[in-house]
Amino acid sequence: MRLTIILVDGFTALDIVGGYEVLANVPAIQVEFAAKQRGPVWADTRRLALSAFKSFEEIETTDILYVPGGPGVGPALEDDEVIETIRRLAMTSTWTVGICNGVELLGKAGLLGGKEVTTNWAVREKVATYGATVKHVRYVRDGKLVTGAGVSASIDASLYLAGLIAGKEFAKTVQLGIEYYPDPPFGNGTPDDAPDFAKKMVRQFEAEGTERIRSLTAPV
Amino acid sequence: MRLTIILVDGFTALDIVGGYEVLANVPAIQVEFAAKQRGPVWADTRRLALSAFKSFEEIETTDILYVPGGPGVGPALEDDEVIETIRRLAMTSTWTVGICNGVELLGKAGLLGGKEVTTNWAVREKVATYGATVKHVRYVRDGKLVTGAGVSASIDASLYLAGLIAGKEFAKTVQLGIEYYPDPPFGNGTPDDAPDFAKKMVRQFEAEGTERIRSLTAPV
C-alpha cells in the first residue's frame, strides 16, 4: 500500500511525524512525501524542513491519503492545486486521513458532507461549516475516512488505522516499537478540561499563524 | 536559548519531532538542526528526510543539546566526529537531552558515569555499561541531563524540560497547543507490560536495524 503524505508550506511537523512513525512501521505500507514541487518544504516554525520527493503531478493514485495540518492550512485553502490534488487522490484512496486543521482541507475538497469527524479543538466550528458532524474525540472513523484531533493525536489516529489495516495485535507491536505508553508530566484530560488561560493563549497563537509563517524566514 | 538537534543518518523521526514540537513552541528557544554536512539527512525508513542547516563544525556552543536515537545510532557510535561533537557541545550546554537509544551516544561521549537515566526499553543493559543507573521510567532528570525512553517519550521528556525552562503553567499551554491528551487505542501501560510476542518482534526488528538502514535506499 502506498501512503501519500501531503506537504504544504507551513505544516506542523508532529501532525505528520506522529502518523508517519506509526504507519511506516506497518510492513505493507510504503511512504511517499508529496508537495507542489520536489525539495524541502518548511514547517510553521521555519526551523524544520521535510523533503518532498514527489510532486503532486507525479502521483496519479494512492492507497492512503494523509492530510496534516498547521498554520499553512490557511493559505492552502486558497490554493486550487492543493485542494484539487486532495480531491483527486481521495477519489482513488482506500483510506483518507485528516489530522488537526488539515481536516479543513478535506472539507474544502468536498469530502466531509454528512461525515462524522474530529479535528483540532480550536477549529471545530470551521470544520462543521463543511457539513460534517464534529465529535469531541481523539480520532474517529466514518467509512474510509479517519480523522484525528490536533497534532499529537496523529499518533492515536494512526495506531487505530494501523489496527484496521494490519490487525490489533500487530498494531500493539508498533505501539511497543514507538514506546507509546504516554505519561504527560502535567496530567491528561481533554482539551475541554484545559485551563482557560491556556485556551486563550493557544487560540491567539493559532489566530496569528498565517501571519507568523509569512513573517518568519527559513535559515537557508 | 539555542536548541541544537543532532541528526545522524538513520535516525528515528519521532525521537526528534516529538521533542522539537514541544521545545520549538517555547518562545525563548531557537531550533537548529545539525549534521556532519548540511542538507537532507535520511531517517531509518529511508522515506523521510530532515534538512540539516548547520554542519557540526559551524556550531561552537549550544544551550540545549538534543541527541535522538534510531537504528543509525549503531554506526554513529563508531563515528568519532559524531561522538566528539556531542562531547564538545555537552561541555557548553545548559541542558543535555538524550532520547531513546540516543542515550547510548551520550554514554560513548563519556557523559553518563554515575548518572540516573532512562532509555529505550530494549537497550537498558547497553546503556548501563556506560556507568549509568537506568530507571524504568518515561523521563528522568539528573542535574542538567534529561533523558527520555523510546521514540514517543520524546514528547513527555520535552514537556517536562519545557516546564523546567518556562514554568509548568507555560508548559501546559504547549501541551494544549500540541493537543497532547493521549488516548492510545489499544491501551496504555509500560513496555514491561507489553505482550511477549510484541517484545520479541520489536527486539528482532531493532536487532536488524543497522543492516536494514544499509539495505534500504532513499528515493532521491
Tab-separated table of C-alpha atoms in Angstrom:
chain	number	residue	atom	x	y	z
A	1	MET	CA	0.000	0.000	0.000
A	2	ARG	CA	1.205	3.497	-0.787
A	3	LEU	CA	0.807	6.160	1.880
A	4	THR	CA	0.940	9.656	0.396
A	5	ILE	CA	1.602	12.428	2.901
A	6	ILE	CA	0.679	15.879	1.628
A	7	LEU	CA	3.211	18.603	2.493
A	8	VAL	CA	2.115	22.223	2.317
A	9	ASP	CA	4.294	25.148	3.261
A	10	GLY	CA	3.871	25.947	6.975
A	11	PHE	CA	2.834	22.464	8.154
A	12	THR	CA	3.063	21.391	11.797
A	13	ALA	CA	5.689	18.666	11.941
A	14	LEU	CA	4.150	16.445	14.633
A	15	ASP	CA	0.856	16.302	12.689
A	16	ILE	CA	2.883	14.399	10.123
A	17	VAL	CA	5.560	12.524	12.009
A	18	GLY	CA	3.226	11.136	14.676
A	19	GLY	CA	1.258	9.323	11.983
A	20	TYR	CA	4.233	8.576	9.745
A	21	GLU	CA	6.129	6.834	12.557
A	22	VAL	CA	3.177	4.510	13.176
A	23	LEU	CA	2.183	3.766	9.590
A	24	ALA	CA	5.725	3.460	8.202
A	25	ASN	CA	6.203	0.585	10.645
A	26	VAL	CA	3.426	-1.439	9.006
A	27	PRO	CA	5.437	-3.611	6.580
A	28	ALA	CA	2.851	-3.438	3.793
A	29	ILE	CA	2.994	0.382	3.686
A	30	GLN	CA	5.403	2.424	1.551
A	31	VAL	CA	5.552	6.118	2.447
A	32	GLU	CA	5.895	8.978	-0.012
A	33	PHE	CA	6.048	12.705	0.775
A	34	ALA	CA	4.432	14.873	-1.888
A	35	ALA	CA	4.293	18.627	-2.393
A	36	LYS	CA	3.681	21.123	-5.188
A	37	GLN	CA	7.345	20.750	-6.067
A	38	ARG	CA	10.052	18.323	-5.038
A	39	GLY	CA	12.538	19.504	-2.439
A	40	PRO	CA	12.467	20.809	1.125
A	41	VAL	CA	9.158	22.103	2.485
A	42	TRP	CA	9.378	24.256	5.604
A	43	ALA	CA	7.330	23.791	8.756
A	44	ASP	CA	5.446	26.521	10.618
A	45	THR	CA	8.494	27.295	12.764
A	46	ARG	CA	10.670	27.809	9.645
A	47	ARG	CA	13.311	25.779	11.527
A	48	LEU	CA	12.448	22.292	10.254
A	49	ALA	CA	12.127	21.075	6.681
A	50	LEU	CA	10.922	17.745	5.339
A	51	SER	CA	11.910	16.647	1.850
A	52	ALA	CA	9.176	16.068	-0.710
A	53	PHE	CA	10.411	13.505	-3.178
A	54	LYS	CA	7.347	13.552	-5.417
A	55	SER	CA	5.429	16.453	-6.874
A	56	PHE	CA	1.625	16.318	-6.835
A	57	GLU	CA	1.527	15.878	-10.595
A	58	GLU	CA	3.712	12.771	-10.384
A	59	ILE	CA	1.077	10.938	-8.321
A	60	GLU	CA	-1.984	9.525	-10.037
A	61	THR	CA	-3.373	7.330	-7.274
A	62	THR	CA	-2.697	6.371	-3.689
A	63	ASP	CA	-3.905	3.854	-1.145
A	64	ILE	CA	-3.757	6.055	1.943
A	65	LEU	CA	-4.080	9.809	1.530
A	66	TYR	CA	-2.765	11.635	4.625
A	67	VAL	CA	-3.546	15.334	5.067
A	68	PRO	CA	-1.889	17.015	8.077
A	69	GLY	CA	-2.489	20.493	9.457
A	70	GLY	CA	-0.697	23.564	10.695
A	71	PRO	CA	-0.794	27.314	10.087
A	72	GLY	CA	-0.098	26.584	6.423
A	73	VAL	CA	-3.661	25.321	6.056
A	74	GLY	CA	-4.923	28.921	5.830
A	75	PRO	CA	-3.050	29.708	2.579
A	76	ALA	CA	-3.540	26.137	1.318
A	77	LEU	CA	-7.334	26.515	1.499
A	78	GLU	CA	-6.988	29.188	-1.181
A	79	ASP	CA	-4.628	27.132	-3.328
A	80	ASP	CA	-6.542	25.344	-6.079
A	81	GLU	CA	-3.669	22.978	-6.836
A	82	VAL	CA	-3.600	21.676	-3.251
A	83	ILE	CA	-7.381	21.293	-2.995
A	84	GLU	CA	-7.690	19.688	-6.431
A	85	THR	CA	-4.877	17.233	-5.603
A	86	ILE	CA	-6.606	16.201	-2.385
A	87	ARG	CA	-9.961	15.798	-4.159
A	88	ARG	CA	-8.368	13.797	-6.977
A	89	LEU	CA	-6.339	11.456	-4.748
A	90	ALA	CA	-9.222	10.932	-2.316
A	91	MET	CA	-11.220	9.507	-5.236
A	92	THR	CA	-8.597	6.767	-5.598
A	93	SER	CA	-7.746	6.059	-1.958
A	94	THR	CA	-8.691	3.112	0.200
A	95	TRP	CA	-8.268	5.307	3.292
A	96	THR	CA	-8.269	9.082	3.661
A	97	VAL	CA	-6.721	10.512	6.823
A	98	GLY	CA	-7.122	14.074	8.066
A	99	ILE	CA	-5.258	15.375	11.108
A	100	CYS	CA	-5.763	18.579	13.097
A	101	ASN	CA	-6.917	21.529	10.968
A	102	GLY	CA	-5.823	19.541	7.904
A	103	VAL	CA	-9.424	18.316	8.147
A	104	GLU	CA	-10.432	21.758	6.835
A	105	LEU	CA	-8.630	20.930	3.586
A	106	LEU	CA	-10.723	17.772	3.254
A	107	GLY	CA	-13.799	19.938	3.784
A	108	LYS	CA	-12.761	22.419	1.111
A	109	ALA	CA	-12.217	19.458	-1.235
A	110	GLY	CA	-15.854	18.468	-0.670
A	111	LEU	CA	-15.129	15.286	1.262
A	112	LEU	CA	-16.903	15.978	4.561
A	113	GLY	CA	-20.611	16.292	3.719
A	114	GLY	CA	-22.597	14.224	6.236
A	115	LYS	CA	-19.445	12.728	7.762
A	116	GLU	CA	-18.531	12.261	11.408
A	117	VAL	CA	-15.093	13.727	12.047
A	118	THR	CA	-12.810	15.162	14.676
A	119	THR	CA	-10.284	17.982	14.342
A	120	ASN	CA	-8.167	20.421	16.326
A	121	TRP	CA	-10.310	21.674	19.217
A	122	ALA	CA	-9.840	25.296	18.113
A	123	VAL	CA	-11.351	24.816	14.623
A	124	ARG	CA	-14.364	22.626	15.366
A	125	GLU	CA	-16.812	25.326	14.269
A	126	LYS	CA	-14.969	25.925	10.994
A	127	VAL	CA	-14.941	22.231	10.146
A	128	ALA	CA	-18.676	21.961	10.899
A	129	THR	CA	-19.353	24.540	8.165
A	130	TYR	CA	-18.334	21.916	5.599
A	131	GLY	CA	-21.328	19.797	6.564
A	132	ALA	CA	-19.504	17.483	8.977
A	133	THR	CA	-20.603	16.452	12.446
A	134	VAL	CA	-17.622	17.225	14.663
A	135	LYS	CA	-17.122	14.818	17.555
A	136	HIS	CA	-15.090	15.841	20.607
A	137	VAL	CA	-12.900	12.747	20.396
A	138	ARG	CA	-9.270	11.979	19.661
A	139	TYR	CA	-9.910	10.000	16.481
A	140	VAL	CA	-12.935	8.759	14.620
A	141	ARG	CA	-13.695	6.653	11.549
A	142	ASP	CA	-16.557	7.205	9.138
A	143	GLY	CA	-16.336	4.753	6.245
A	144	LYS	CA	-12.919	5.178	4.641
A	145	LEU	CA	-12.325	8.497	6.391
A	146	VAL	CA	-10.192	8.521	9.565
A	147	THR	CA	-9.724	11.870	11.282
A	148	GLY	CA	-7.606	12.842	14.248
A	149	ALA	CA	-7.689	15.759	16.671
A	150	GLY	CA	-4.748	18.172	16.921
A	151	VAL	CA	-1.050	17.482	16.333
A	152	SER	CA	-0.094	14.618	18.692
A	153	ALA	CA	-3.467	12.928	18.061
A	154	SER	CA	-1.888	11.833	14.782
A	155	ILE	CA	-0.296	9.024	16.817
A	156	ASP	CA	-3.559	7.702	18.253
A	157	ALA	CA	-5.460	8.086	14.971
A	158	SER	CA	-2.737	6.253	13.062
A	159	LEU	CA	-2.440	3.439	15.586
A	160	TYR	CA	-6.176	2.987	15.220
A	161	LEU	CA	-5.806	2.890	11.420
A	162	ALA	CA	-2.842	0.504	11.689
A	163	GLY	CA	-5.143	-1.786	13.663
A	164	LEU	CA	-7.741	-1.646	10.885
A	165	ILE	CA	-5.124	-2.401	8.217
A	166	ALA	CA	-2.840	-4.899	9.951
A	167	GLY	CA	-4.866	-6.079	12.928
A	168	LYS	CA	-4.910	-5.052	16.557
A	169	GLU	CA	-2.157	-7.462	17.580
A	170	PHE	CA	0.261	-6.059	15.013
A	171	ALA	CA	-0.693	-2.504	15.932
A	172	LYS	CA	0.312	-3.359	19.505
A	173	THR	CA	3.806	-4.256	18.316
A	174	VAL	CA	4.018	-0.871	16.603
A	175	GLN	CA	2.894	0.757	19.855
A	176	LEU	CA	5.740	-1.015	21.643
A	177	GLY	CA	8.190	-0.130	18.871
A	178	ILE	CA	7.439	3.575	19.293
A	179	GLU	CA	7.168	3.051	23.070
A	180	TYR	CA	3.813	4.781	23.157
A	181	TYR	CA	2.859	4.458	26.803
A	182	PRO	CA	2.254	8.155	27.334
A	183	ASP	CA	2.623	9.840	30.700
A	184	PRO	CA	2.128	13.584	30.237
A	185	PRO	CA	4.057	15.253	33.077
A	186	PHE	CA	1.350	17.807	33.769
A	187	GLY	CA	-1.606	15.436	33.588
A	188	ASN	CA	-4.005	14.166	30.968
A	189	GLY	CA	-7.610	15.124	30.269
A	190	THR	CA	-9.261	16.599	27.198
A	191	PRO	CA	-8.784	19.970	25.513
A	192	ASP	CA	-12.105	20.986	27.062
A	193	ASP	CA	-10.571	20.382	30.508
A	194	ALA	CA	-7.529	22.581	29.771
A	195	PRO	CA	-7.066	25.773	31.813
A	196	ASP	CA	-8.807	28.844	30.401
A	197	PHE	CA	-5.572	30.864	30.225
A	198	ALA	CA	-4.022	28.115	28.113
A	199	LYS	CA	-7.012	28.024	25.768
A	200	LYS	CA	-6.872	31.782	25.341
A	201	MET	CA	-3.113	31.781	24.631
A	202	VAL	CA	-3.331	28.941	22.128
A	203	ARG	CA	-6.312	30.458	20.294
A	204	GLN	CA	-4.388	33.726	19.990
A	205	PHE	CA	-1.243	31.925	18.797
A	206	GLU	CA	-3.215	29.942	16.229
A	207	ALA	CA	-5.124	33.010	15.029
A	208	GLU	CA	-1.785	34.629	14.205
A	209	GLY	CA	-0.469	31.505	12.456
A	210	THR	CA	-0.732	32.617	8.839
A	211	GLU	CA	0.812	35.993	9.605
A	212	ARG	CA	3.580	34.301	11.580
A	213	ILE	CA	4.614	31.874	8.862
A	214	ARG	CA	4.731	34.808	6.421
A	215	SER	CA	6.968	36.821	8.764
A	216	LEU	CA	9.484	34.083	9.601
A	217	THR	CA	12.237	33.156	7.190
A	218	ALA	CA	13.880	29.793	6.765
A	219	PRO	CA	17.598	29.663	7.608
A	220	VAL	CA	18.581	28.602	4.087
B	1	MET	CA	18.313	29.789	24.001
B	2	ARG	CA	19.610	27.704	21.136
B	3	LEU	CA	18.394	24.112	20.829
B	4	THR	CA	20.739	22.017	18.705
B	5	ILE	CA	19.235	18.769	17.421
B	6	ILE	CA	21.830	16.254	16.263
B	7	LEU	CA	20.929	14.440	13.039
B	8	VAL	CA	22.707	11.218	12.207
B	9	ASP	CA	21.952	9.087	9.187
B	10	GLY	CA	19.240	6.550	10.051
B	11	PHE	CA	17.540	8.492	12.872
B	12	THR	CA	14.004	7.695	14.037
B	13	ALA	CA	11.886	10.716	13.142
B	14	LEU	CA	9.527	10.752	16.127
B	15	ASP	CA	12.514	10.721	18.525
B	16	ILE	CA	13.208	14.158	17.108
B	17	VAL	CA	9.878	15.665	16.177
B	18	GLY	CA	8.146	14.778	19.451
B	19	GLY	CA	10.655	16.897	21.343
B	20	TYR	CA	11.069	19.546	18.651
B	21	GLU	CA	7.323	20.247	18.529
B	22	VAL	CA	7.287	20.878	22.279
B	23	LEU	CA	10.500	22.864	22.621
B	24	ALA	CA	10.099	24.941	19.444
B	25	ASN	CA	6.888	26.274	20.983
B	26	VAL	CA	8.786	27.787	23.914
B	27	PRO	CA	9.301	31.380	22.680
B	28	ALA	CA	12.799	31.712	24.129
B	29	ILE	CA	14.061	28.701	22.170
B	30	GLN	CA	15.518	28.827	18.644
B	31	VAL	CA	15.906	25.438	16.984
B	32	GLU	CA	18.768	24.368	14.748
B	33	PHE	CA	19.280	21.009	13.028
B	34	ALA	CA	22.910	19.972	12.740
B	35	ALA	CA	24.624	17.108	10.943
B	36	LYS	CA	28.053	16.207	9.625
B	37	GLN	CA	27.138	18.117	6.492
B	38	ARG	CA	24.336	20.493	5.596
B	39	GLY	CA	21.479	19.093	3.541
B	40	PRO	CA	18.921	16.308	3.821
B	41	VAL	CA	19.582	13.520	6.334
B	42	TRP	CA	17.537	10.361	5.856
B	43	ALA	CA	15.580	8.573	8.562
B	44	ASP	CA	15.670	4.847	9.301
B	45	THR	CA	12.830	4.180	6.847
B	46	ARG	CA	14.710	5.946	4.025
B	47	ARG	CA	11.371	7.571	3.200
B	48	LEU	CA	11.681	10.752	5.292
B	49	ALA	CA	14.445	13.335	5.299
B	50	LEU	CA	15.002	16.303	7.592
B	51	SER	CA	17.181	19.188	6.447
B	52	ALA	CA	20.312	19.987	8.441
B	53	PHE	CA	21.055	23.654	8.023
B	54	LYS	CA	24.234	23.688	10.073
B	55	SER	CA	27.221	21.394	9.957
B	56	PHE	CA	28.744	20.244	13.245
B	57	GLU	CA	31.831	22.366	12.659
B	58	GLU	CA	29.717	25.512	12.318
B	59	ILE	CA	28.494	25.164	15.915
B	60	GLU	CA	30.765	26.137	18.791
B	61	THR	CA	28.286	26.165	21.658
B	62	THR	CA	24.647	25.463	22.391
B	63	ASP	CA	22.172	25.916	25.209
B	64	ILE	CA	20.220	22.689	24.762
B	65	LEU	CA	21.920	19.719	23.154
B	66	TYR	CA	19.350	17.183	21.907
B	67	VAL	CA	20.514	13.700	20.911
B	68	PRO	CA	17.817	11.438	19.419
B	69	GLY	CA	18.017	7.737	18.618
B	70	GLY	CA	17.228	5.226	15.920
B	71	PRO	CA	18.997	2.409	14.077
B	72	GLY	CA	21.567	4.981	12.962
B	73	VAL	CA	22.966	5.031	16.499
B	74	GLY	CA	24.863	1.794	15.799
B	75	PRO	CA	27.080	3.276	13.072
B	76	ALA	CA	27.207	6.658	14.884
B	77	LEU	CA	28.762	5.023	17.969
B	78	GLU	CA	31.761	4.212	15.754
B	79	ASP	CA	31.909	7.697	14.223
B	80	ASP	CA	34.473	9.840	16.043
B	81	GLU	CA	33.134	13.077	14.566
B	82	VAL	CA	29.653	12.451	15.976
B	83	ILE	CA	30.891	11.405	19.411
B	84	GLU	CA	33.403	14.256	19.632
B	85	THR	CA	30.735	16.793	18.616
B	86	ILE	CA	28.397	15.533	21.330
B	87	ARG	CA	31.172	15.610	23.948
B	88	ARG	CA	32.238	19.116	22.894
B	89	LEU	CA	28.731	20.628	22.803
B	90	ALA	CA	27.706	18.964	26.071
B	91	MET	CA	30.558	20.866	27.743
B	92	THR	CA	28.868	24.134	26.743
B	93	SER	CA	25.200	23.251	27.218
B	94	THR	CA	22.787	24.311	29.940
B	95	TRP	CA	20.715	21.195	29.269
B	96	THR	CA	21.638	17.932	27.563
B	97	VAL	CA	18.775	15.765	26.324
B	98	GLY	CA	19.048	12.128	25.248
B	99	ILE	CA	16.107	10.237	23.784
B	100	CYS	CA	15.697	6.504	23.156
B	101	ASN	CA	18.931	4.741	22.221
B	102	GLY	CA	20.425	8.175	21.515
B	103	VAL	CA	21.328	7.887	25.214
B	104	GLU	CA	23.996	5.371	24.115
B	105	LEU	CA	25.717	8.178	22.212
B	106	LEU	CA	25.856	10.224	25.411
B	107	GLY	CA	27.404	7.211	27.108
B	108	LYS	CA	30.048	6.792	24.420
B	109	ALA	CA	30.837	10.501	24.810
B	110	GLY	CA	31.553	9.865	28.490
B	111	LEU	CA	28.583	11.779	29.851
B	112	LEU	CA	26.759	9.058	31.811
B	113	GLY	CA	29.122	7.998	34.607
B	114	GLY	CA	27.140	7.845	37.877
B	115	LYS	CA	24.039	9.365	36.282
B	116	GLU	CA	20.411	8.304	36.581
B	117	VAL	CA	18.924	7.936	33.128
B	118	THR	CA	16.195	6.255	31.131
B	119	THR	CA	16.344	4.936	27.559
B	120	ASN	CA	14.565	2.692	25.067
B	121	TRP	CA	13.426	-0.414	26.975
B	122	ALA	CA	15.352	-2.690	24.597
B	123	VAL	CA	18.781	-1.133	25.276
B	124	ARG	CA	18.692	-0.674	29.052
B	125	GLU	CA	21.527	-3.166	29.585
B	126	LYS	CA	23.735	-1.493	26.964
B	127	VAL	CA	23.229	1.940	28.495
B	128	ALA	CA	24.076	0.593	31.951
B	129	THR	CA	27.515	-0.451	30.657
B	130	TYR	CA	28.405	3.250	30.452
B	131	GLY	CA	28.146	3.557	34.229
B	132	ALA	CA	24.589	4.889	34.355
B	133	THR	CA	21.777	3.721	36.586
B	134	VAL	CA	18.894	3.014	34.216
B	135	LYS	CA	15.454	3.760	35.622
B	136	HIS	CA	12.350	2.141	34.131
B	137	VAL	CA	10.593	5.485	33.702
B	138	ARG	CA	9.427	7.641	30.801
B	139	TYR	CA	11.755	10.560	31.541
B	140	VAL	CA	14.203	11.474	34.257
B	141	ARG	CA	16.431	14.399	35.191
B	142	ASP	CA	19.853	14.167	36.774
B	143	GLY	CA	21.416	17.613	37.058
B	144	LYS	CA	21.484	19.137	33.599
B	145	LEU	CA	20.841	15.788	31.925
B	146	VAL	CA	17.257	14.956	30.866
B	147	THR	CA	16.701	11.565	29.274
B	148	GLY	CA	13.616	10.049	27.719
B	149	ALA	CA	12.554	6.497	26.972
B	150	GLY	CA	11.899	5.365	23.389
B	151	VAL	CA	10.609	7.401	20.441
B	152	SER	CA	7.278	8.929	21.567
B	153	ALA	CA	8.672	9.516	25.067
B	154	SER	CA	10.429	12.484	23.470
B	155	ILE	CA	7.131	14.324	23.935
B	156	ASP	CA	6.853	13.664	27.675
B	157	ALA	CA	10.552	14.296	28.323
B	158	SER	CA	10.439	17.588	26.435
B	159	LEU	CA	7.250	18.777	28.122
B	160	TYR	CA	8.981	18.114	31.423
B	161	LEU	CA	12.021	20.119	30.256
B	162	ALA	CA	9.763	22.899	28.934
B	163	GLY	CA	8.322	23.085	32.440
B	164	LEU	CA	11.802	23.440	33.928
B	165	ILE	CA	12.715	26.187	31.440
B	166	ALA	CA	9.486	28.143	31.098
B	167	GLY	CA	7.417	27.037	34.085
B	168	LYS	CA	4.700	24.444	34.476
B	169	GLU	CA	1.892	26.820	33.535
B	170	PHE	CA	3.509	27.684	30.224
B	171	ALA	CA	4.284	24.024	29.552
B	172	LYS	CA	0.558	23.363	29.953
B	173	THR	CA	-0.179	25.798	27.150
B	174	VAL	CA	2.282	23.923	24.951
B	175	GLN	CA	0.531	20.685	25.894
B	176	LEU	CA	-2.764	22.184	24.744
B	177	GLY	CA	-1.140	23.597	21.608
B	178	ILE	CA	0.014	20.130	20.568
B	179	GLU	CA	-3.249	18.677	21.937
B	180	TYR	CA	-1.351	16.125	23.985
B	181	TYR	CA	-4.146	14.356	25.815
B	182	PRO	CA	-3.146	10.877	24.691
B	183	ASP	CA	-5.602	8.021	24.379
B	184	PRO	CA	-3.781	5.014	22.909
B	185	PRO	CA	-6.437	2.941	21.143
B	186	PHE	CA	-5.053	-0.363	22.383
B	187	GLY	CA	-4.438	0.684	25.979
B	188	ASN	CA	-1.620	2.186	27.984
B	189	GLY	CA	0.800	0.556	30.405
B	190	THR	CA	4.567	0.281	30.397
B	191	PRO	CA	6.888	-1.510	27.991
B	192	ASP	CA	7.283	-4.165	30.690
B	193	ASP	CA	3.521	-4.809	30.490
B	194	ALA	CA	3.602	-5.266	26.691
B	195	PRO	CA	2.712	-8.693	25.255
B	196	ASP	CA	5.636	-11.100	24.956
B	197	PHE	CA	5.100	-11.613	21.210
B	198	ALA	CA	5.354	-7.868	20.691
B	199	LYS	CA	8.571	-7.653	22.732
B	200	LYS	CA	10.092	-10.469	20.726
B	201	MET	CA	9.120	-8.913	17.378
B	202	VAL	CA	10.407	-5.469	18.317
B	203	ARG	CA	13.701	-6.816	19.697
B	204	GLN	CA	14.215	-8.726	16.449
B	205	PHE	CA	13.320	-5.658	14.336
B	206	GLU	CA	15.675	-3.453	16.347
B	207	ALA	CA	18.487	-6.021	16.241
B	208	GLU	CA	18.325	-5.858	12.446
B	209	GLY	CA	18.224	-2.047	12.391
B	210	THR	CA	21.760	-1.322	11.227
B	211	GLU	CA	21.568	-3.950	8.497
B	212	ARG	CA	18.172	-2.597	7.415
B	213	ILE	CA	19.257	1.020	7.045
B	214	ARG	CA	22.224	-0.180	4.985
B	215	SER	CA	19.958	-2.217	2.688
B	216	LEU	CA	17.307	0.453	2.050
B	217	THR	CA	17.887	3.259	-0.414
B	218	ALA	CA	16.473	6.749	-0.317
B	219	PRO	CA	14.158	7.680	-3.203
B	220	VAL	CA	16.390	10.529	-4.392
